[in-house]
Amino acid sequence: MISIDLSQKLKTRGVENSCNPEWDDELTLGINDPNQHVTLEVYDKDTFTSHDPMGDAEIDIKPFFEVQGTDIQELTNGTEIRRVKPSGDNCLAEESRIIFSNGKILQDMILQLRNVESGEVEIQIEWINVTGSSDF
């Protein structure tokens, strides 16, 4: 199970009996401050006891937010808009690319989990403008 916290908590469904779980869940967060990191926590779901933490990671959304003003009219499918390198400000396990794909700006990330011996989580983020929202 993955929990995401940004003053609002979201959880994926649990995945049973898997050492390499795949969630393929879509979660939508309202972002008020692009300088605030999103915290992702991974848990081993237990039925009768509390869930065991299996690591966490911080997602720095600022680089992704900064490219949202990009004029996508002239971009072709697969165009790389920006590269984000692993740093102390993010938990990237390797360089991440922000790309234009099928009319959307996307970022695929492999996050190195902290507070655990080893572990990675692969995620993709996409910006969605919500009409009438005060969030960015």
Tab-separated table of N, CA and C in Angstrom:
chain	number	residue	atom	x	y	z
A	1	MET	N	0.849	-1.167	0.000
A	1	MET	CA	0.000	0.000	0.000
A	1	MET	C	0.895	1.231	0.000
A	2	ILE	N	0.528	2.234	-0.755
A	2	ILE	CA	1.265	3.490	-0.783
A	2	ILE	C	0.357	4.586	-0.257
A	3	SER	N	0.905	5.406	0.634
A	3	SER	CA	0.190	6.546	1.182
A	3	SER	C	0.899	7.811	0.707
A	4	ILE	N	0.140	8.813	0.280
A	4	ILE	CA	0.715	10.075	-0.166
A	4	ILE	C	0.164	11.170	0.722
A	5	ASP	N	1.066	12.042	1.204
A	5	ASP	CA	0.665	13.078	2.140
A	5	ASP	C	1.107	14.445	1.635
A	6	LEU	N	0.188	15.348	1.514
A	6	LEU	CA	0.456	16.743	1.174
A	6	LEU	C	-0.698	17.529	1.785
A	7	SER	N	-0.793	17.494	3.096
A	7	SER	CA	-1.899	18.044	3.871
A	7	SER	C	-3.202	17.331	3.547
A	8	GLN	N	-3.155	16.400	2.629
A	8	GLN	CA	-4.286	15.530	2.303
A	8	GLN	C	-3.699	14.138	2.118
A	9	LYS	N	-4.314	13.165	2.699
A	9	LYS	CA	-3.777	11.805	2.617
A	9	LYS	C	-4.563	10.992	1.605
A	10	LEU	N	-3.822	10.303	0.749
A	10	LEU	CA	-4.407	9.414	-0.246
A	10	LEU	C	-3.733	8.061	-0.117
A	11	LYS	N	-4.470	7.005	-0.377
A	11	LYS	CA	-3.908	5.655	-0.293
A	11	LYS	C	-4.281	4.858	-1.528
A	12	THR	N	-3.342	4.021	-1.949
A	12	THR	CA	-3.637	3.074	-3.018
A	12	THR	C	-4.326	1.870	-2.396
A	13	ARG	N	-4.794	0.996	-3.235
A	13	ARG	CA	-5.327	-0.273	-2.747
A	13	ARG	C	-4.146	-1.135	-2.303
A	14	GLY	N	-4.390	-2.130	-1.501
A	14	GLY	CA	-3.347	-3.069	-1.097
A	14	GLY	C	-3.101	-4.103	-2.184
A	15	VAL	N	-1.873	-4.594	-2.282
A	15	VAL	CA	-1.522	-5.659	-3.225
A	15	VAL	C	-1.131	-6.873	-2.392
A	16	GLU	N	-1.818	-7.974	-2.612
A	16	GLU	CA	-1.619	-9.180	-1.811
A	16	GLU	C	-0.442	-10.022	-2.298
A	17	ASN	N	0.320	-10.568	-1.354
A	17	ASN	CA	1.344	-11.590	-1.598
A	17	ASN	C	2.258	-11.285	-2.776
A	18	SER	N	2.937	-10.150	-2.735
A	18	SER	CA	3.848	-9.799	-3.824
A	18	SER	C	5.092	-9.120	-3.278
A	19	CYS	N	6.257	-9.608	-3.702
A	19	CYS	CA	7.520	-8.961	-3.347
A	19	CYS	C	7.802	-7.773	-4.266
A	20	ASN	N	7.153	-7.738	-5.420
A	20	ASN	CA	7.299	-6.646	-6.386
A	20	ASN	C	5.909	-6.185	-6.827
A	21	PRO	N	5.178	-5.535	-5.922
A	21	PRO	CA	3.795	-5.166	-6.243
A	21	PRO	C	3.708	-4.105	-7.338
A	22	GLU	N	2.629	-4.176	-8.108
A	22	GLU	CA	2.295	-3.157	-9.102
A	22	GLU	C	0.909	-2.637	-8.762
A	23	TRP	N	0.810	-1.319	-8.602
A	23	TRP	CA	-0.469	-0.734	-8.220
A	23	TRP	C	-1.263	-0.253	-9.421
A	24	ASP	N	-0.644	0.461	-10.324
A	24	ASP	CA	-1.337	1.065	-11.466
A	24	ASP	C	-2.555	1.871	-11.024
A	25	ASP	N	-2.466	2.502	-9.863
A	25	ASP	CA	-3.547	3.340	-9.352
A	25	ASP	C	-3.316	4.786	-9.786
A	26	GLU	N	-4.394	5.527	-9.947
A	26	GLU	CA	-4.314	6.953	-10.228
A	26	GLU	C	-4.837	7.701	-9.016
A	27	LEU	N	-4.024	8.629	-8.512
A	27	LEU	CA	-4.404	9.452	-7.373
A	27	LEU	C	-4.306	10.912	-7.798
A	28	THR	N	-5.249	11.735	-7.366
A	28	THR	CA	-5.258	13.148	-7.732
A	28	THR	C	-5.076	13.992	-6.482
A	29	LEU	N	-4.058	14.867	-6.514
A	29	LEU	CA	-3.760	15.769	-5.406
A	29	LEU	C	-3.985	17.206	-5.840
A	30	GLY	N	-4.530	18.025	-4.956
A	30	GLY	CA	-4.589	19.464	-5.185
A	30	GLY	C	-3.302	20.069	-4.648
A	31	ILE	N	-2.607	20.836	-5.474
A	31	ILE	CA	-1.323	21.419	-5.082
A	31	ILE	C	-1.514	22.908	-4.822
A	32	ASN	N	-1.229	23.344	-3.599
A	32	ASN	CA	-1.334	24.755	-3.241
A	32	ASN	C	0.003	25.471	-3.310
A	33	ASP	N	1.094	24.750	-3.089
A	33	ASP	CA	2.422	25.347	-3.027
A	33	ASP	C	3.410	24.454	-3.762
A	34	PRO	N	3.893	24.865	-4.940
A	34	PRO	CA	4.818	24.026	-5.699
A	34	PRO	C	6.165	23.839	-5.008
A	35	ASN	N	6.451	24.629	-3.965
A	35	ASN	CA	7.702	24.468	-3.218
A	35	ASN	C	7.612	23.363	-2.174
A	36	GLN	N	6.406	22.918	-1.881
A	36	GLN	CA	6.213	21.864	-0.889
A	36	GLN	C	6.411	20.504	-1.545
A	37	HIS	N	7.148	19.632	-0.875
A	37	HIS	CA	7.364	18.285	-1.402
A	37	HIS	C	6.170	17.395	-1.075
A	38	VAL	N	5.945	16.422	-1.915
A	38	VAL	CA	4.921	15.407	-1.681
A	38	VAL	C	5.631	14.215	-1.047
A	39	THR	N	5.107	13.715	0.062
A	39	THR	CA	5.704	12.559	0.732
A	39	THR	C	4.955	11.300	0.344
A	40	LEU	N	5.700	10.316	-0.107
A	40	LEU	CA	5.151	9.024	-0.493
A	40	LEU	C	5.661	7.992	0.516
A	41	GLU	N	4.767	7.250	1.123
A	41	GLU	CA	5.139	6.228	2.107
A	41	GLU	C	4.635	4.874	1.637
A	42	VAL	N	5.480	3.852	1.768
A	42	VAL	CA	5.122	2.497	1.354
A	42	VAL	C	4.967	1.647	2.611
A	43	TYR	N	3.873	0.877	2.667
A	43	TYR	CA	3.580	0.025	3.819
A	43	TYR	C	3.307	-1.405	3.383
A	44	ASP	N	3.666	-2.332	4.259
A	44	ASP	CA	3.269	-3.727	4.123
A	44	ASP	C	1.913	-3.822	4.816
A	45	LYS	N	0.886	-4.128	4.064
A	45	LYS	CA	-0.466	-4.161	4.624
A	45	LYS	C	-0.669	-5.435	5.432
A	46	ASP	N	-1.047	-5.252	6.689
A	46	ASP	CA	-1.337	-6.375	7.577
A	46	ASP	C	-2.817	-6.363	7.924
A	47	THR	N	-3.408	-7.536	8.007
A	47	THR	CA	-4.838	-7.638	8.278
A	47	THR	C	-5.165	-7.393	9.746
A	48	PHE	N	-4.406	-8.000	10.652
A	48	PHE	CA	-4.775	-7.956	12.066
A	48	PHE	C	-3.887	-7.061	12.917
A	49	THR	N	-2.784	-6.588	12.374
A	49	THR	CA	-1.893	-5.697	13.119
A	49	THR	C	-1.689	-4.422	12.307
A	50	SER	N	-0.992	-3.457	12.913
A	50	SER	CA	-0.757	-2.205	12.184
A	50	SER	C	0.159	-2.457	10.986
A	51	HIS	N	-0.008	-1.644	9.955
A	51	HIS	CA	0.783	-1.786	8.731
A	51	HIS	C	2.248	-1.461	9.027
A	52	ASP	N	3.167	-2.246	8.447
A	52	ASP	CA	4.600	-2.050	8.661
A	52	ASP	C	5.153	-1.085	7.617
A	53	PRO	N	5.861	-0.011	8.058
A	53	PRO	CA	6.468	0.896	7.080
A	53	PRO	C	7.584	0.188	6.310
A	54	MET	N	7.625	0.412	4.996
A	54	MET	CA	8.643	-0.212	4.146
A	54	MET	C	9.509	0.834	3.447
A	55	GLY	N	9.397	2.078	3.849
A	55	GLY	CA	10.210	3.143	3.280
A	55	GLY	C	9.360	4.322	2.852
A	56	ASP	N	10.036	5.425	2.578
A	56	ASP	CA	9.348	6.632	2.141
A	56	ASP	C	10.230	7.385	1.154
A	57	ALA	N	9.632	8.332	0.457
A	57	ALA	CA	10.362	9.162	-0.500
A	57	ALA	C	9.681	10.518	-0.598
A	58	GLU	N	10.478	11.532	-0.884
A	58	GLU	CA	9.953	12.875	-1.115
A	58	GLU	C	9.962	13.139	-2.615
A	59	ILE	N	8.868	13.683	-3.115
A	59	ILE	CA	8.761	14.035	-4.527
A	59	ILE	C	8.831	15.556	-4.629
A	60	ASP	N	9.855	16.051	-5.307
A	60	ASP	CA	9.998	17.485	-5.542
A	60	ASP	C	9.225	17.823	-6.813
A	61	ILE	N	8.083	18.493	-6.665
A	61	ILE	CA	7.241	18.796	-7.826
A	61	ILE	C	7.580	20.132	-8.484
A	62	LYS	N	8.489	20.903	-7.875
A	62	LYS	CA	8.794	22.230	-8.418
A	62	LYS	C	9.302	22.184	-9.865
A	63	PRO	N	10.263	21.312	-10.234
A	63	PRO	CA	10.690	21.281	-11.644
A	63	PRO	C	9.532	20.974	-12.597
A	64	PHE	N	8.636	20.098	-12.192
A	64	PHE	CA	7.479	19.755	-13.019
A	64	PHE	C	6.538	20.952	-13.137
A	65	PHE	N	6.338	21.654	-12.032
A	65	PHE	CA	5.484	22.841	-12.034
A	65	PHE	C	6.055	23.927	-12.942
A	66	GLU	N	7.383	24.092	-12.919
A	66	GLU	CA	8.030	25.165	-13.681
A	66	GLU	C	7.852	25.019	-15.192
A	67	VAL	N	7.628	23.829	-15.697
A	67	VAL	CA	7.467	23.643	-17.151
A	67	VAL	C	6.008	23.750	-17.594
A	68	GLN	N	5.096	23.981	-16.681
A	68	GLN	CA	3.677	24.003	-17.040
A	68	GLN	C	3.310	25.151	-17.965
A	69	GLY	N	4.111	26.201	-18.015
A	69	GLY	CA	3.841	27.314	-18.920
A	69	GLY	C	4.384	27.090	-20.325
A	70	THR	N	4.991	25.933	-20.574
A	70	THR	CA	5.576	25.625	-21.878
A	70	THR	C	4.502	25.617	-22.960
A	71	ASP	N	4.796	26.281	-24.077
A	71	ASP	CA	3.872	26.278	-25.214
A	71	ASP	C	3.965	24.915	-25.890
A	72	ILE	N	2.921	24.124	-25.767
A	72	ILE	CA	2.948	22.756	-26.295
A	72	ILE	C	2.449	22.668	-27.736
A	73	GLN	N	2.034	23.795	-28.303
A	73	GLN	CA	1.474	23.788	-29.660
A	73	GLN	C	2.458	23.245	-30.697
A	74	GLU	N	3.739	23.556	-30.536
A	74	GLU	CA	4.748	23.171	-31.527
A	74	GLU	C	5.481	21.881	-31.165
A	75	LEU	N	5.168	21.284	-30.026
A	75	LEU	CA	5.901	20.094	-29.583
A	75	LEU	C	5.394	18.840	-30.284
A	76	THR	N	6.311	17.961	-30.610
A	76	THR	CA	5.934	16.666	-31.181
A	76	THR	C	5.927	15.618	-30.074
A	77	ASN	N	5.205	14.561	-30.293
A	77	ASN	CA	5.084	13.488	-29.309
A	77	ASN	C	6.470	12.952	-28.936
A	78	GLY	N	6.735	12.852	-27.631
A	78	GLY	CA	8.011	12.332	-27.146
A	78	GLY	C	9.071	13.395	-26.917
A	79	THR	N	8.743	14.671	-27.173
A	79	THR	CA	9.715	15.750	-26.980
A	79	THR	C	10.087	15.874	-25.508
A	80	GLU	N	11.393	15.914	-25.242
A	80	GLU	CA	11.876	16.130	-23.875
A	80	GLU	C	11.866	17.625	-23.591
A	81	ILE	N	11.220	18.008	-22.486
A	81	ILE	CA	11.125	19.413	-22.106
A	81	ILE	C	12.218	19.768	-21.105
A	82	ARG	N	12.499	18.845	-20.194
A	82	ARG	CA	13.496	19.099	-19.147
A	82	ARG	C	13.970	17.782	-18.564
A	83	ARG	N	15.208	17.789	-18.056
A	83	ARG	CA	15.752	16.650	-17.312
A	83	ARG	C	15.941	17.077	-15.862
A	84	VAL	N	15.645	16.173	-14.958
A	84	VAL	CA	15.822	16.443	-13.534
A	84	VAL	C	16.816	15.418	-13.003
A	85	LYS	N	17.902	15.912	-12.437
A	85	LYS	CA	18.950	15.031	-11.919
A	85	LYS	C	18.689	14.700	-10.453
A	86	PRO	N	19.132	13.527	-10.002
A	86	PRO	CA	19.025	13.196	-8.576
A	86	PRO	C	19.807	14.221	-7.751
A	87	SER	N	19.243	14.603	-6.610
A	87	SER	CA	19.907	15.579	-5.733
A	87	SER	C	19.381	15.410	-4.315
A	88	GLY	N	19.871	16.233	-3.429
A	88	GLY	CA	19.404	16.221	-2.050
A	88	GLY	C	17.981	16.735	-1.909
A	89	ASP	N	17.455	17.382	-2.964
A	89	ASP	CA	16.090	17.907	-2.932
A	89	ASP	C	15.049	16.905	-3.400
A	90	ASN	N	15.507	15.749	-3.889
A	90	ASN	CA	14.558	14.747	-4.365
A	90	ASN	C	15.081	13.356	-4.014
A	91	CYS	N	14.291	12.372	-4.194
A	91	CYS	CA	14.685	10.986	-3.920
A	91	CYS	C	14.843	10.203	-5.219
A	92	LEU	N	15.187	10.906	-6.293
A	92	LEU	CA	15.339	10.228	-7.576
A	92	LEU	C	16.490	9.229	-7.523
A	93	ALA	N	16.232	8.019	-8.010
A	93	ALA	CA	17.274	6.999	-8.095
A	93	ALA	C	18.124	7.227	-9.338
A	94	GLU	N	17.549	7.881	-10.339
A	94	GLU	CA	18.256	8.185	-11.583
A	94	GLU	C	17.615	9.411	-12.210
A	95	GLU	N	18.272	9.942	-13.227
A	95	GLU	CA	17.763	11.120	-13.913
A	95	GLU	C	16.338	10.883	-14.416
A	96	SER	N	15.518	11.913	-14.318
A	96	SER	CA	14.117	11.827	-14.724
A	96	SER	C	13.870	12.829	-15.848
A	97	ARG	N	13.052	12.441	-16.798
A	97	ARG	CA	12.735	13.313	-17.931
A	97	ARG	C	11.288	13.787	-17.855
A	98	ILE	N	11.096	15.072	-18.124
A	98	ILE	CA	9.754	15.628	-18.278
A	98	ILE	C	9.524	15.722	-19.778
A	99	ILE	N	8.465	15.065	-20.255
A	99	ILE	CA	8.243	14.967	-21.699
A	99	ILE	C	6.822	15.383	-22.077
A	100	PHE	N	6.661	15.654	-23.363
A	100	PHE	CA	5.348	15.882	-23.951
A	100	PHE	C	4.932	14.576	-24.613
A	101	SER	N	3.771	14.054	-24.234
A	101	SER	CA	3.308	12.783	-24.785
A	101	SER	C	1.791	12.794	-24.917
A	102	ASN	N	1.309	12.590	-26.127
A	102	ASN	CA	-0.131	12.501	-26.393
A	102	ASN	C	-0.915	13.684	-25.828
A	103	GLY	N	-0.380	14.892	-26.031
A	103	GLY	CA	-1.071	16.104	-25.609
A	103	GLY	C	-0.914	16.449	-24.138
A	104	LYS	N	-0.067	15.714	-23.406
A	104	LYS	CA	0.106	15.939	-21.968
A	104	LYS	C	1.583	16.126	-21.638
A	105	ILE	N	1.845	16.836	-20.547
A	105	ILE	CA	3.199	16.921	-20.012
A	105	ILE	C	3.277	15.913	-18.870
A	106	LEU	N	4.243	14.990	-18.967
A	106	LEU	CA	4.383	13.886	-18.019
A	106	LEU	C	5.802	13.820	-17.475
A	107	GLN	N	5.940	13.253	-16.292
A	107	GLN	CA	7.264	12.968	-15.739
A	107	GLN	C	7.252	11.576	-15.128
A	108	ASP	N	8.122	10.713	-15.645
A	108	ASP	CA	8.332	9.389	-15.064
A	108	ASP	C	9.479	9.494	-14.076
A	109	MET	N	9.322	8.863	-12.915
A	109	MET	CA	10.359	8.899	-11.885
A	109	MET	C	10.570	7.514	-11.296
A	110	ILE	N	11.813	7.224	-10.977
A	110	ILE	CA	12.135	6.072	-10.138
A	110	ILE	C	12.656	6.663	-8.841
A	111	LEU	N	11.918	6.436	-7.763
A	111	LEU	CA	12.254	7.003	-6.460
A	111	LEU	C	12.956	5.969	-5.600
A	112	GLN	N	14.074	6.375	-4.995
A	112	GLN	CA	14.797	5.527	-4.049
A	112	GLN	C	14.143	5.710	-2.683
A	113	LEU	N	13.647	4.623	-2.120
A	113	LEU	CA	13.009	4.713	-0.809
A	113	LEU	C	14.051	4.961	0.275
A	114	ARG	N	13.684	5.773	1.257
A	114	ARG	CA	14.533	6.056	2.416
A	114	ARG	C	14.030	5.241	3.597
A	115	ASN	N	14.841	5.213	4.639
A	115	ASN	CA	14.477	4.554	5.901
A	115	ASN	C	14.176	3.074	5.710
A	116	VAL	N	14.891	2.470	4.770
A	116	VAL	CA	14.756	1.051	4.473
A	116	VAL	C	16.074	0.610	3.833
A	117	GLU	N	16.405	-0.674	3.945
A	117	GLU	CA	17.668	-1.159	3.385
A	117	GLU	C	17.748	-0.936	1.878
A	118	SER	N	16.701	-1.270	1.165
A	118	SER	CA	16.671	-1.028	-0.281
A	118	SER	C	15.223	-1.001	-0.742
A	119	GLY	N	15.003	-0.408	-1.881
A	119	GLY	CA	13.666	-0.375	-2.459
A	119	GLY	C	13.476	0.840	-3.334
A	120	GLU	N	12.725	0.660	-4.401
A	120	GLU	CA	12.414	1.738	-5.327
A	120	GLU	C	10.936	1.680	-5.692
A	121	VAL	N	10.407	2.835	-6.051
A	121	VAL	CA	9.029	2.940	-6.523
A	121	VAL	C	9.062	3.726	-7.829
A	122	GLU	N	8.385	3.221	-8.848
A	122	GLU	CA	8.274	3.917	-10.127
A	122	GLU	C	6.917	4.607	-10.181
A	123	ILE	N	6.944	5.902	-10.500
A	123	ILE	CA	5.694	6.656	-10.600
A	123	ILE	C	5.713	7.523	-11.854
A	124	GLN	N	4.545	7.982	-12.241
A	124	GLN	CA	4.415	8.957	-13.322
A	124	GLN	C	3.496	10.056	-12.815
A	125	ILE	N	3.906	11.317	-13.020
A	125	ILE	CA	3.033	12.420	-12.636
A	125	ILE	C	2.568	13.155	-13.888
A	126	GLU	N	1.373	13.687	-13.782
A	126	GLU	CA	0.738	14.418	-14.879
A	126	GLU	C	0.012	15.607	-14.273
A	127	TRP	N	0.100	16.755	-14.930
A	127	TRP	CA	-0.587	17.946	-14.453
A	127	TRP	C	-1.994	17.973	-15.024
A	128	ILE	N	-2.989	18.204	-14.168
A	128	ILE	CA	-4.379	18.318	-14.600
A	128	ILE	C	-4.902	19.656	-14.099
A	129	ASN	N	-5.353	20.509	-15.005
A	129	ASN	CA	-5.976	21.769	-14.600
A	129	ASN	C	-7.428	21.491	-14.258
A	130	VAL	N	-7.831	21.901	-13.065
A	130	VAL	CA	-9.200	21.692	-12.614
A	130	VAL	C	-9.913	23.038	-12.635
A	131	THR	N	-10.953	23.153	-13.424
A	131	THR	CA	-11.720	24.388	-13.545
A	131	THR	C	-12.295	24.781	-12.193
A	132	GLY	N	-12.090	26.049	-11.816
A	132	GLY	CA	-12.632	26.558	-10.568
A	132	GLY	C	-11.783	26.255	-9.354
A	133	SER	N	-10.632	25.624	-9.537
A	133	SER	CA	-9.770	25.283	-8.412
A	133	SER	C	-8.853	26.450	-8.088
A	134	SER	N	-8.570	26.649	-6.792
A	134	SER	CA	-7.627	27.690	-6.388
A	134	SER	C	-6.214	27.134	-6.313
A	135	ASP	N	-6.052	25.820	-6.536
A	135	ASP	CA	-4.728	25.211	-6.523
A	135	ASP	C	-4.013	25.549	-7.821
A	136	PHE	N	-2.666	25.397	-7.817
A	136	PHE	CA	-1.864	25.693	-9.006
A	136	PHE	C	-2.214	24.801	-10.143
